Amino acid sequence: MEDMEQDLRDSLRALMGSRSFLDAETLFDSGWDEVLEESPRLAVRTLFEEAGRGAVATAGLDVLISLALAPEREVLRVLAVQSRSLEGVDEDGVVMVERAVVTTDPDVVVIVDRRGADVVGAAEVEPGTGWTVEQVAGADTDSRLRLLSGRGRIRRRLSAPETEAMDRMVLLALSHERCGAARGLLDVAVGHVRERHQFGVPIGSLQAVQHRLAGVEVAVEAALSSLDAAWDTDDEVATLVAVAASARALSEAVRDCLQVCGGMGFTDEFPLARLMRRAVVLEGSGPSTRDAETAIGRRLVESGVVRIGEIDRPTEGQA
Amino acid sequence: MTVRAVERPADLRGWFGDHVEELRAFVPVDGESLDDRVARGAAMLGFLHGAGVMGRGWPEAWGGAGGTAIDRALVYDLLVRSGLDLPESLAPLEVLGSALSAYAPELAATHVPRVLRGQELWCQGFSEPDAGSDLASLRTRAHRSAEGWVLTGQKVWTSLGHLADYCGVLARTGTTDERHRGLTLFWVDMRADGVGARPLQTLTGEDEFAEVFLDEVVVDDSCVIGEVGQGWAVAMHLLQYERGMWAWQRQAMLHQALEIAMAHDEMDEVPVDAIGHAFCVLSSVRARSARTIERLSRGEIVGPEVSIDKILLGRAEQAVNDVVRLALGRDFATSDAAAAERARGAWFYSRAASIYGGAVEVQLDLVAQRVIGLPRGTR
Ligand SMILES: Cc1cc2nc3c(=O)[nH]c(=O)nc-3n(C[C@H](O)[C@H](O)[C@H](O)COP(=O)(O)OP(=O)(O)OC[C@H]3O[C@@H](n4cnc5c(N)ncnc54)[C@H](O)[C@@H]3O)c2cc1C
């Protein structure tokens, strides 16, 4: 299993190679969708972590939701998150989209109305009047950001369970990507502070530097464990915990890895730069730590219950 | 020694459901002293052992039911879910019991069953007045004489030291220059001649830990845990459990503490994101610790990465207890009610979670140097 995972990661890395964007076609050609069918957890974990680590934008989320919503592959459904987009819109009504981020020029968009970390609804939407896709540089030219605006017509509203299941996948994928990005930043920073000498010593031997980077490691590991736990259950609080922890890992990595790389970290040709710009896009493309923690807190207050779980896979009855 | 065979419930979860009434006798009571808490925990263990519940996850040779650390972890979950706390003797059992199992099977066969039955309490004598974070500089000495090993020195902040029956004492059998290479772990009877323990009151108001004095205390070879001079390796083995299993026990208790706080009137006043934050950190430590326990159960050696569990636990302890504090509002500082006293005690104790078992700064050093590979060096 571990070997298989490593093989998969290696082939994904090779696929990403010098690309800065991995489109849906390339993903299908690579057979990633078959891995997804067999083991969603493995497929999502490997693709998104590697994408994060390599600062490569992908159409992974689009492929993920397309396969989740319709088994036929001809039509790529493209994800667009727009808060309040479905508010007050009836069954086959018109949706107003304003500068929602998409990866490609879509035929069908899946609009998700997410507020903070809460998803309120989702619908498949077709282009209507004034439908435009504008390419922007944003914080990261390599991310190939496109902004969708205009009116769309609802083709189909997704049911609540369908919406929840889809959003769970989207949030887990994004969280893996954020962890990958944090790990990518950490790897660059660790490499740098081991080599860079000041005061006659590698700066990585200074405790203040060590503690910043060890802190990032702790945050990344906490997030990866939370993701593991979230895959084990369909409890939405577990997903929110993973979202919060991954968002925290990435923001700590952004803060601390840049700091310890000093002027070099600020230099565009140093590998940190690309990761930093991509990280800013990833930070903005889903709920923040605060969003997720607020949503968790609200659920706990509403239910008044903090469930003490039960450890999995007990060898009960063996003795 | 023969261990009486107990009948073990096949369905552990079902057993807890069926025995709610009997278990109620062991639920923590307000205003309970530490001595009473220790006694209640011992009685609880006696009951649980008689029912065949305690002992899961410990080898049959030491009165257990076989199985691994995961089985123990499940018992802890179920106990806490039943509204109970974990008996005080279980923490030192996890810490020292695993070392005894691995390095001194005969001692384990004698003493582990006693703890499981609620008949014995242990303590861990590592820290000294001049050797805290720098444990390898400790000065308690052990030298050989005709009667056996003779131990002389002083330990401090020994949890439950004044109540314990036995102590795992880390002592120097080599020279000071040898640092960690000259250490040996000994099993010391707290009632032996030359052993003295003076309780020390903690910030929580309780006499939770003690100073332990060793004045020419004689122990024989059977009380050497591991080989002479191997004390550091034994201590490192033990730390996997101290940092791994202790985290598991504590996260279960912290879930309970948060649940109790949720029922509090002033919970409305607590910002929801603070509650969410505490729960999130707590969930991370649970998820992380579950992985560690799986690894321990597979017989893997858990290396310096276990410091990550320890760091996360410290944060979870503090975040959860901060929420409990907020939930109590003004009462936290001003009330004499038992609930406020308990919450204050827990809050103060949570501040120590980033100190005991190795301060968080030391854990971060370990993560930096032994997990992500930064060079050792200047401070
Ligand atoms: C509630 C409680 C229970 C305990 N129970 C036990 C027990 O049962 N058995 C036992 O043997 N011991 C026990 N201890 C002792 C505990 O293990 C020590 O307190 C701990 O190892 C720290 O040692 P110290 O207190 O001497 O702190 P010091 O070593 O004096 O350090 C003080 C502070 O300095 C900082 N510091 C220290 N070293 C470094 C470093 N390398 N880099 C950066 N900062 C540093 C840290 O902030 C640290 O908290 C207990 C302690 C407490 C508080």
PDB file of N, CA and C in Angstrom, chain B residues 61-94:
ATOM      1  N   ALA B  61       0.759 -12.822  30.761  1.00  0.00           N
ATOM      2  CA  ALA B  61       1.759 -13.135  31.787  1.00  0.00           C
ATOM      3  C   ALA B  61       1.739 -12.134  32.932  1.00  0.00           C
ATOM      4  N   TRP B  62       1.289 -10.900  32.693  1.00  0.00           N
ATOM      5  CA  TRP B  62       1.166  -9.994  33.829  1.00  0.00           C
ATOM      6  C   TRP B  62      -0.305  -9.671  34.127  1.00  0.00           C
ATOM      7  N   GLY B  63      -1.062 -10.722  34.134  1.00  0.00           N
ATOM      8  CA  GLY B  63      -2.438 -10.575  34.627  1.00  0.00           C
ATOM      9  C   GLY B  63      -3.350  -9.881  33.658  1.00  0.00           C
ATOM     10  N   GLY B  64      -2.903  -9.717  32.449  1.00  0.00           N
ATOM     11  CA  GLY B  64      -3.735  -9.043  31.469  1.00  0.00           C
ATOM     12  C   GLY B  64      -4.527 -10.021  30.629  1.00  0.00           C
ATOM     13  N   ALA B  65      -5.169  -9.470  29.610  1.00  0.00           N
ATOM     14  CA  ALA B  65      -6.001 -10.295  28.740  1.00  0.00           C
ATOM     15  C   ALA B  65      -5.377 -10.428  27.363  1.00  0.00           C
ATOM     16  N   GLY B  66      -4.135 -10.002  27.237  1.00  0.00           N
ATOM     17  CA  GLY B  66      -3.515  -9.993  25.917  1.00  0.00           C
ATOM     18  C   GLY B  66      -3.988  -8.788  25.134  1.00  0.00           C
ATOM     19  N   GLY B  67      -3.527  -8.686  23.905  1.00  0.00           N
ATOM     20  CA  GLY B  67      -3.899  -7.525  23.096  1.00  0.00           C
ATOM     21  C   GLY B  67      -2.823  -6.464  23.180  1.00  0.00           C
ATOM     22  N   THR B  68      -3.132  -5.302  22.664  1.00  0.00           N
ATOM     23  CA  THR B  68      -2.106  -4.270  22.530  1.00  0.00           C
ATOM     24  C   THR B  68      -2.587  -2.929  23.068  1.00  0.00           C
ATOM     25  N   ALA B  69      -1.765  -1.920  22.813  1.00  0.00           N
ATOM     26  CA  ALA B  69      -2.078  -0.562  23.283  1.00  0.00           C
ATOM     27  C   ALA B  69      -3.445  -0.091  22.778  1.00  0.00           C
ATOM     28  N   ILE B  70      -3.869  -0.546  21.618  1.00  0.00           N
ATOM     29  CA  ILE B  70      -5.185  -0.132  21.107  1.00  0.00           C
ATOM     30  C   ILE B  70      -6.301  -0.610  22.029  1.00  0.00           C
ATOM     31  N   ASP B  71      -6.137  -1.806  22.561  1.00  0.00           N
ATOM     32  CA  ASP B  71      -7.165  -2.315  23.465  1.00  0.00           C
ATOM     33  C   ASP B  71      -7.230  -1.473  24.734  1.00  0.00           C
ATOM     34  N   ARG B  72      -6.066  -1.041  25.183  1.00  0.00           N
ATOM     35  CA  ARG B  72      -6.057  -0.178  26.366  1.00  0.00           C
ATOM     36  C   ARG B  72      -6.741   1.142  26.034  1.00  0.00           C
ATOM     37  N   ALA B  73      -6.410   1.655  24.858  1.00  0.00           N
ATOM     38  CA  ALA B  73      -6.982   2.941  24.458  1.00  0.00           C
ATOM     39  C   ALA B  73      -8.509   2.864  24.410  1.00  0.00           C
ATOM     40  N   LEU B  74      -9.020   1.749  23.955  1.00  0.00           N
ATOM     41  CA  LEU B  74     -10.475   1.601  23.886  1.00  0.00           C
ATOM     42  C   LEU B  74     -11.078   1.601  25.286  1.00  0.00           C
ATOM     43  N   VAL B  75     -10.430   0.909  26.218  1.00  0.00           N
ATOM     44  CA  VAL B  75     -10.936   0.903  27.591  1.00  0.00           C
ATOM     45  C   VAL B  75     -10.986   2.338  28.135  1.00  0.00           C
ATOM     46  N   TYR B  76      -9.933   3.118  27.866  1.00  0.00           N
ATOM     47  CA  TYR B  76      -9.916   4.497  28.370  1.00  0.00           C
ATOM     48  C   TYR B  76     -11.070   5.303  27.774  1.00  0.00           C
ATOM     49  N   ASP B  77     -11.298   5.132  26.484  1.00  0.00           N
ATOM     50  CA  ASP B  77     -12.424   5.828  25.845  1.00  0.00           C
ATOM     51  C   ASP B  77     -13.742   5.484  26.526  1.00  0.00           C
ATOM     52  N   LEU B  78     -13.927   4.190  26.742  1.00  0.00           N
ATOM     53  CA  LEU B  78     -15.214   3.745  27.270  1.00  0.00           C
ATOM     54  C   LEU B  78     -15.404   4.191  28.715  1.00  0.00           C
ATOM     55  N   LEU B  79     -14.320   4.182  29.485  1.00  0.00           N
ATOM     56  CA  LEU B  79     -14.423   4.652  30.867  1.00  0.00           C
ATOM     57  C   LEU B  79     -14.867   6.104  30.896  1.00  0.00           C
ATOM     58  N   VAL B  80     -14.211   6.907  30.080  1.00  0.00           N
ATOM     59  CA  VAL B  80     -14.518   8.334  30.109  1.00  0.00           C
ATOM     60  C   VAL B  80     -15.915   8.591  29.551  1.00  0.00           C
ATOM     61  N   ARG B  81     -16.295   7.811  28.558  1.00  0.00           N
ATOM     62  CA  ARG B  81     -17.653   7.963  28.015  1.00  0.00           C
ATOM     63  C   ARG B  81     -18.715   7.614  29.036  1.00  0.00           C
ATOM     64  N   SER B  82     -18.331   6.796  30.001  1.00  0.00           N
ATOM     65  CA  SER B  82     -19.288   6.446  31.043  1.00  0.00           C
ATOM     66  C   SER B  82     -19.320   7.477  32.156  1.00  0.00           C
ATOM     67  N   GLY B  83     -18.650   8.598  31.953  1.00  0.00           N
ATOM     68  CA  GLY B  83     -18.693   9.669  32.947  1.00  0.00           C
ATOM     69  C   GLY B  83     -17.669   9.494  34.054  1.00  0.00           C
ATOM     70  N   LEU B  84     -16.766   8.523  33.900  1.00  0.00           N
ATOM     71  CA  LEU B  84     -15.757   8.305  34.928  1.00  0.00           C
ATOM     72  C   LEU B  84     -14.494   9.067  34.569  1.00  0.00           C
ATOM     73  N   ASP B  85     -13.631   9.252  35.553  1.00  0.00           N
ATOM     74  CA  ASP B  85     -12.305   9.764  35.219  1.00  0.00           C
ATOM     75  C   ASP B  85     -11.373   8.549  35.174  1.00  0.00           C
ATOM     76  N   LEU B  86     -10.140   8.774  34.802  1.00  0.00           N
ATOM     77  CA  LEU B  86      -9.216   7.645  34.761  1.00  0.00           C
ATOM     78  C   LEU B  86      -8.457   7.607  36.079  1.00  0.00           C
ATOM     79  N   PRO B  87      -8.433   6.466  36.744  1.00  0.00           N
ATOM     80  CA  PRO B  87      -7.737   6.359  38.026  1.00  0.00           C
ATOM     81  C   PRO B  87      -6.307   6.890  37.930  1.00  0.00           C
ATOM     82  N   GLU B  88      -5.885   7.552  39.010  1.00  0.00           N
ATOM     83  CA  GLU B  88      -4.559   8.188  39.029  1.00  0.00           C
ATOM     84  C   GLU B  88      -3.444   7.199  38.711  1.00  0.00           C
ATOM     85  N   SER B  89      -3.633   5.940  39.083  1.00  0.00           N
ATOM     86  CA  SER B  89      -2.535   4.980  38.913  1.00  0.00           C
ATOM     87  C   SER B  89      -2.336   4.564  37.458  1.00  0.00           C
ATOM     88  N   LEU B  90      -3.271   4.933  36.577  1.00  0.00           N
ATOM     89  CA  LEU B  90      -3.126   4.484  35.184  1.00  0.00           C
ATOM     90  C   LEU B  90      -2.061   5.252  34.413  1.00  0.00           C
ATOM     91  N   ALA B  91      -1.835   6.508  34.783  1.00  0.00           N
ATOM     92  CA  ALA B  91      -0.797   7.262  34.066  1.00  0.00           C
ATOM     93  C   ALA B  91       0.582   6.654  34.327  1.00  0.00           C
ATOM     94  N   PRO B  92       0.978   6.501  35.625  1.00  0.00           N
ATOM     95  CA  PRO B  92       2.277   5.842  35.839  1.00  0.00           C
ATOM     96  C   PRO B  92       2.312   4.410  35.319  1.00  0.00           C
ATOM     97  N   LEU B  93       1.164   3.745  35.275  1.00  0.00           N
ATOM     98  CA  LEU B  93       1.158   2.382  34.727  1.00  0.00           C
ATOM     99  C   LEU B  93       1.557   2.413  33.253  1.00  0.00           C
ATOM    100  N   GLU B  94       0.974   3.365  32.508  1.00  0.00           N
ATOM    101  CA  GLU B  94       1.326   3.447  31.089  1.00  0.00           C
ATOM    102  C   GLU B  94       2.807   3.774  30.914  1.00  0.00           C
TER     103      GLU B  94
END
